GROMACS .gro file of C-alpha atoms in nm:
model
  231
    1MET     CA    1 -16.829  -1.097 -15.055
    2ALA     CA    2 -17.187  -0.994 -15.064
    3GLN     CA    3 -17.410  -1.121 -14.782
    4PRO     CA    4 -17.633  -1.415 -14.921
    5ALA     CA    5 -18.014  -1.363 -14.940
    6THR     CA    6 -18.070  -1.644 -14.706
    7PRO     CA    7 -17.859  -1.821 -14.434
    8PRO     CA    8 -17.804  -2.192 -14.456
    9HIS     CA    9 -18.095  -2.416 -14.349
   10ARG     CA   10 -18.089  -2.537 -13.985
   11ALA     CA   11 -18.354  -2.693 -13.773
   12GLY     CA   12 -18.551  -2.453 -13.556
   13LEU     CA   13 -18.612  -2.080 -13.566
   14LEU     CA   14 -18.335  -1.849 -13.691
   15ALA     CA   15 -18.282  -1.484 -13.633
   16ILE     CA   16 -18.012  -1.277 -13.819
   17GLN     CA   17 -17.800  -0.986 -13.721
   18PRO     CA   18 -17.788  -0.804 -14.064
   19LEU     CA   19 -17.467  -0.637 -14.178
   20ARG     CA   20 -17.651  -0.354 -14.364
   21ARG     CA   21 -17.964  -0.161 -14.290
   22ARG     CA   22 -18.271  -0.361 -14.323
   23HIS     CA   23 -18.629  -0.256 -14.269
   24CYS     CA   24 -18.933  -0.483 -14.179
   25ALA     CA   25 -19.136  -0.577 -14.474
   26GLY     CA   26 -19.448  -0.584 -14.252
   27CYS     CA   27 -19.435  -0.267 -14.029
   28ARG     CA   28 -19.160  -0.092 -14.210
   29GLY     CA   29 -18.976  -0.036 -13.897
   30GLY     CA   30 -18.602  -0.024 -13.883
   31PRO     CA   31 -18.323  -0.033 -13.935
   32LEU     CA   32 -18.336  -0.379 -13.766
   33SER     CA   33 -18.069  -0.509 -13.516
   34LEU     CA   34 -18.237  -0.855 -13.544
   35LEU     CA   35 -18.458  -0.996 -13.831
   36VAL     CA   36 -18.637  -1.316 -13.930
   37LEU     CA   37 -18.661  -1.414 -14.302
   38GLU     CA   38 -19.015  -1.502 -14.410
   39ASP     CA   39 -19.036  -1.608 -14.778
   40GLY     CA   40 -18.717  -1.415 -14.843
   41ALA     CA   41 -18.850  -1.086 -14.666
   42PRO     CA   42 -18.716  -0.944 -14.358
   43ARG     CA   43 -18.946  -0.922 -14.069
   44CYS     CA   44 -18.886  -0.756 -13.719
   45LEU     CA   45 -18.907  -0.967 -13.417
   46ASP     CA   46 -19.248  -0.819 -13.314
   47CYS     CA   47 -19.391  -0.901 -13.670
   48ALA     CA   48 -19.232  -1.261 -13.645
   49ASP     CA   49 -19.395  -1.308 -13.302
   50LEU     CA   50 -19.061  -1.321 -13.133
   51GLY     CA   51 -19.053  -0.980 -12.983
   52HIS     CA   52 -19.112  -1.114 -12.628
   53LEU     CA   53 -18.793  -1.310 -12.640
   54VAL     CA   54 -18.464  -1.183 -12.488
   55PHE     CA   55 -18.111  -1.226 -12.635
   56LEU     CA   56 -17.854  -1.438 -12.464
   57PRO     CA   57 -17.505  -1.399 -12.617
   58ARG     CA   58 -17.295  -1.699 -12.668
   59GLY     CA   59 -17.027  -1.796 -12.430
   60ASP     CA   60 -17.188  -1.976 -12.155
   61THR     CA   61 -17.262  -2.342 -12.291
   62ALA     CA   62 -17.439  -2.455 -11.993
   63LEU     CA   63 -17.664  -2.149 -11.962
   64THR     CA   64 -17.754  -2.146 -12.320
   65ARG     CA   65 -17.848  -2.520 -12.326
   66ARG     CA   66 -18.059  -2.483 -12.023
   67SER     CA   67 -18.226  -2.165 -12.141
   68ARG     CA   68 -18.339  -2.349 -12.451
   69GLU     CA   69 -18.471  -2.639 -12.235
   70GLU     CA   70 -18.656  -2.402 -12.017
   71SER     CA   71 -18.804  -2.188 -12.302
   72GLY     CA   72 -19.117  -2.307 -12.495
   73LEU     CA   73 -19.015  -2.078 -12.789
   74SER     CA   74 -18.651  -1.993 -12.870
   75ALA     CA   75 -18.436  -1.909 -13.181
   76VAL     CA   76 -18.072  -1.920 -13.284
   77VAL     CA   77 -17.912  -1.596 -13.380
   78VAL     CA   78 -17.644  -1.572 -13.652
   79ARG     CA   79 -17.435  -1.322 -13.837
   80PHE     CA   80 -17.257  -1.340 -14.169
   81ASN     CA   81 -16.897  -1.332 -14.143
   82ARG     CA   82 -16.757  -1.183 -14.476
   83ARG     CA   83 -16.399  -1.298 -14.433
   84LYS     CA   84 -16.489  -1.657 -14.378
   85GLY     CA   85 -16.802  -1.657 -14.597
   86ARG     CA   86 -17.030  -1.818 -14.368
   87TYR     CA   87 -17.294  -1.752 -14.089
   88GLU     CA   88 -17.165  -1.774 -13.745
   89ARG     CA   89 -17.377  -1.838 -13.426
   90GLN     CA   90 -17.391  -1.521 -13.190
   91GLY     CA   91 -17.629  -1.652 -12.927
   92VAL     CA   92 -17.995  -1.735 -12.882
   93LEU     CA   93 -18.335  -1.575 -12.826
   94VAL     CA   94 -18.517  -1.733 -12.528
   95GLU     CA   95 -18.809  -1.654 -12.297
   96GLU     CA   96 -18.721  -1.434 -12.003
   97ALA     CA   97 -18.879  -1.669 -11.757
   98GLY     CA   98 -18.686  -1.959 -11.908
   99LEU     CA   99 -18.350  -1.774 -11.886
  100ALA     CA  100 -18.433  -1.697 -11.524
  101ARG     CA  101 -18.510  -2.054 -11.452
  102ALA     CA  102 -18.179  -2.160 -11.641
  103GLU     CA  103 -17.975  -1.908 -11.443
  104ALA     CA  104 -18.119  -2.057 -11.117
  105ARG     CA  105 -18.012  -2.402 -11.209
  106CYS     CA  106 -17.662  -2.280 -11.301
  107LEU     CA  107 -17.639  -2.102 -10.968
  108ALA     CA  108 -17.750  -2.422 -10.794
  109ASP     CA  109 -17.483  -2.601 -10.974
  110ALA     CA  110 -17.218  -2.356 -10.886
  111GLU     CA  111 -17.322  -2.385 -10.525
  112ALA     CA  112 -17.302  -2.768 -10.537
  113ARG     CA  113 -16.950  -2.739 -10.690
  114ARG     CA  114 -16.856  -2.488 -10.419
  115ARG     CA  115 -16.960  -2.732 -10.152
  116ARG     CA  116 -16.791  -3.029 -10.317
  117ARG     CA  117 -16.476  -2.819 -10.332
  118GLN     CA  118 -16.509  -2.751  -9.960
  119ARG     CA  119 -16.562  -3.132  -9.884
  120ASP     CA  120 -16.261  -3.207 -10.087
  121ALA     CA  121 -16.045  -2.965  -9.919
  122ARG     CA  122 -16.149  -3.087  -9.577
  123ARG     CA  123 -16.074  -3.442  -9.692
  124ARG     CA  124 -15.737  -3.351  -9.826
  125ALA     CA  125 -15.649  -3.158  -9.509
  126ALA     CA  126 -15.753  -3.466  -9.314
  127GLU     CA  127 -15.539  -3.692  -9.521
  128ASP     CA  128 -15.249  -3.452  -9.491
  129ALA     CA  129 -15.269  -3.439  -9.123
  130ARG     CA  130 -15.276  -3.826  -9.103
  131PHE     CA  131 -14.980  -3.834  -9.329
  132THR     CA  132 -14.779  -3.585  -9.154
  133GLU     CA  133 -14.836  -3.752  -8.828
  134ALA     CA  134 -14.724  -4.087  -8.969
  135PHE     CA  135 -14.421  -3.927  -9.125
  136ALA     CA  136 -14.329  -3.770  -8.782
  137ALA     CA  137 -14.386  -4.103  -8.616
  138GLU     CA  138 -14.139  -4.275  -8.865
  139ILE     CA  139 -13.877  -3.996  -8.789
  140ARG     CA  140 -13.905  -4.062  -8.412
  141ARG     CA  141 -13.864  -4.440  -8.487
  142LEU     CA  142 -13.562  -4.403  -8.701
  143PHE     CA  143 -13.408  -4.125  -8.486
  144PRO     CA  144 -13.542  -4.182  -8.135
  145GLY     CA  145 -13.297  -3.896  -8.023
  146CYS     CA  146 -13.477  -3.637  -8.234
  147PRO     CA  147 -13.680  -3.405  -8.034
  148ALA     CA  148 -14.053  -3.465  -8.078
  149ASP     CA  149 -14.115  -3.096  -8.181
  150ARG     CA  150 -13.836  -3.113  -8.429
  151ALA     CA  151 -13.973  -3.436  -8.576
  152ALA     CA  152 -14.321  -3.281  -8.608
  153ALA     CA  153 -14.184  -2.964  -8.779
  154THR     CA  154 -13.970  -3.167  -9.020
  155ALA     CA  155 -14.251  -3.387  -9.104
  156ALA     CA  156 -14.479  -3.085  -9.177
  157HIS     CA  157 -14.219  -2.910  -9.390
  158ALA     CA  158 -14.145  -3.232  -9.604
  159SER     CA  159 -14.496  -3.338  -9.654
  160VAL     CA  160 -14.663  -3.010  -9.774
  161ARG     CA  161 -14.900  -3.106 -10.062
  162GLY     CA  162 -14.775  -2.978 -10.402
  163SER     CA  163 -14.435  -2.866 -10.270
  164GLY     CA  164 -14.236  -3.129 -10.455
  165ARG     CA  165 -14.058  -3.203 -10.133
  166VAL     CA  166 -13.923  -3.554 -10.044
  167GLY     CA  167 -14.231  -3.615  -9.832
  168ARG     CA  168 -14.463  -3.591 -10.137
  169SER     CA  169 -14.248  -3.819 -10.351
  170ALA     CA  170 -14.355  -4.183 -10.407
  171ALA     CA  171 -14.084  -4.293 -10.164
  172GLY     CA  172 -14.192  -4.032  -9.918
  173ARG     CA  173 -14.557  -4.137  -9.937
  174ALA     CA  174 -14.441  -4.499  -9.882
  175LEU     CA  175 -14.252  -4.376  -9.570
  176SER     CA  176 -13.942  -4.535  -9.706
  177GLU     CA  177 -13.629  -4.505  -9.487
  178THR     CA  178 -13.435  -4.332  -9.746
  179ALA     CA  179 -13.699  -4.066  -9.787
  180VAL     CA  180 -13.749  -4.007  -9.418
  181THR     CA  181 -13.374  -3.978  -9.358
  182SER     CA  182 -13.341  -3.749  -9.648
  183ALA     CA  183 -13.594  -3.518  -9.495
  184VAL     CA  184 -13.432  -3.518  -9.168
  185ALA     CA  185 -13.090  -3.467  -9.312
  186ALA     CA  186 -13.215  -3.162  -9.500
  187SER     CA  187 -13.361  -3.019  -9.184
  188VAL     CA  188 -13.032  -3.072  -9.007
  189ARG     CA  189 -12.840  -2.923  -9.291
  190HIS     CA  190 -13.039  -2.598  -9.305
  191LEU     CA  191 -13.098  -2.546  -8.929
  192ASP     CA  192 -12.799  -2.686  -8.751
  193THR     CA  193 -12.509  -2.614  -8.979
  194PRO     CA  194 -12.382  -2.300  -9.160
  195TYR     CA  195 -12.511  -2.442  -9.505
  196ASP     CA  196 -12.747  -2.152  -9.586
  197HIS     CA  197 -12.472  -1.902  -9.491
  198LEU     CA  198 -12.232  -2.075  -9.723
  199LEU     CA  199 -12.493  -2.061 -10.009
  200MET     CA  200 -12.553  -1.692  -9.944
  201SER     CA  201 -12.174  -1.620  -9.952
  202GLY     CA  202 -12.161  -1.768 -10.305
  203VAL     CA  203 -12.048  -2.121 -10.233
  204PRO     CA  204 -12.160  -2.360 -10.485
  205ARG     CA  205 -12.434  -2.584 -10.369
  206ARG     CA  206 -12.227  -2.912 -10.395
  207GLU     CA  207 -11.935  -2.765 -10.226
  208ALA     CA  208 -12.143  -2.624  -9.952
  209ARG     CA  209 -12.301  -2.966  -9.901
  210ARG     CA  210 -11.952  -3.133  -9.886
  211ARG     CA  211 -11.837  -2.880  -9.623
  212VAL     CA  212 -12.132  -2.956  -9.381
  213ALA     CA  213 -12.170  -3.321  -9.460
  214ALA     CA  214 -11.963  -3.438  -9.152
  215ALA     CA  215 -12.167  -3.213  -8.921
  216VAL     CA  216 -12.500  -3.332  -9.064
  217GLU     CA  217 -12.387  -3.695  -9.015
  218ALA     CA  218 -12.288  -3.627  -8.660
  219VAL     CA  219 -12.634  -3.503  -8.575
  220LEU     CA  220 -12.796  -3.787  -8.742
  221ARG     CA  221 -12.578  -4.034  -8.567
  222GLY     CA  222 -12.660  -3.882  -8.233
  223TRP     CA  223 -13.038  -3.901  -8.306
  224ARG     CA  224 -13.016  -4.251  -8.410
  225ALA     CA  225 -12.894  -4.359  -8.080
  226PRO     CA  226 -13.166  -4.489  -7.839
  227VAL     CA  227 -13.266  -4.242  -7.573
  228ALA     CA  228 -13.167  -4.369  -7.230
  229GLU     CA  229 -13.459  -4.417  -7.000
  230ALA     CA  230 -13.455  -4.218  -6.674
  231GLY     CA  231 -13.375  -4.447  -6.379
   0.00000   0.00000   0.00000
């Protein structure tokens, strides 16, 4: 398809990336990488009084918008797509000082986002620490015979954010007895029985659980018993 003589009308100044060799109708310079059509005739950017502008390729929407806001003079750059039969936007021409101001604004926003992410990370860490402490306290309440360091380690493991473990489930976050007991039982299964060895030996998970179920329950039963106070 032949390139149309003029691109579709749009508000504001328009510059074209030509597909074939074009020369300026004013100064005869060329071939032109960018041109402006005036009364159907191609003009170079200098003859069109746009030579002081710099090209900003498309891709960064915020930077493009702010560059145009910061520039007293700007133009949209388009190129004809033969396959699609239409002009497509390639970027903008903006004042260099305006681009610099726009880049500064975008950098300031990036710094603000970085600081917000840091604040959010600190907030989440504090929330996680409080939740892990509450989870450990609930373990000690339900299983007073469980060593304090073991309760703390079990709570920390079960409540890792994004882990999908029982502590991060809805029941776990509510500190339900079922969820807390499940976390403690899992800890006992892995650390106090040959469960992991059975899995590594090829025993199916359900069968391995069945084999260690009595041992797990024996430990839980012992931990449920109140701790005798020293006389």
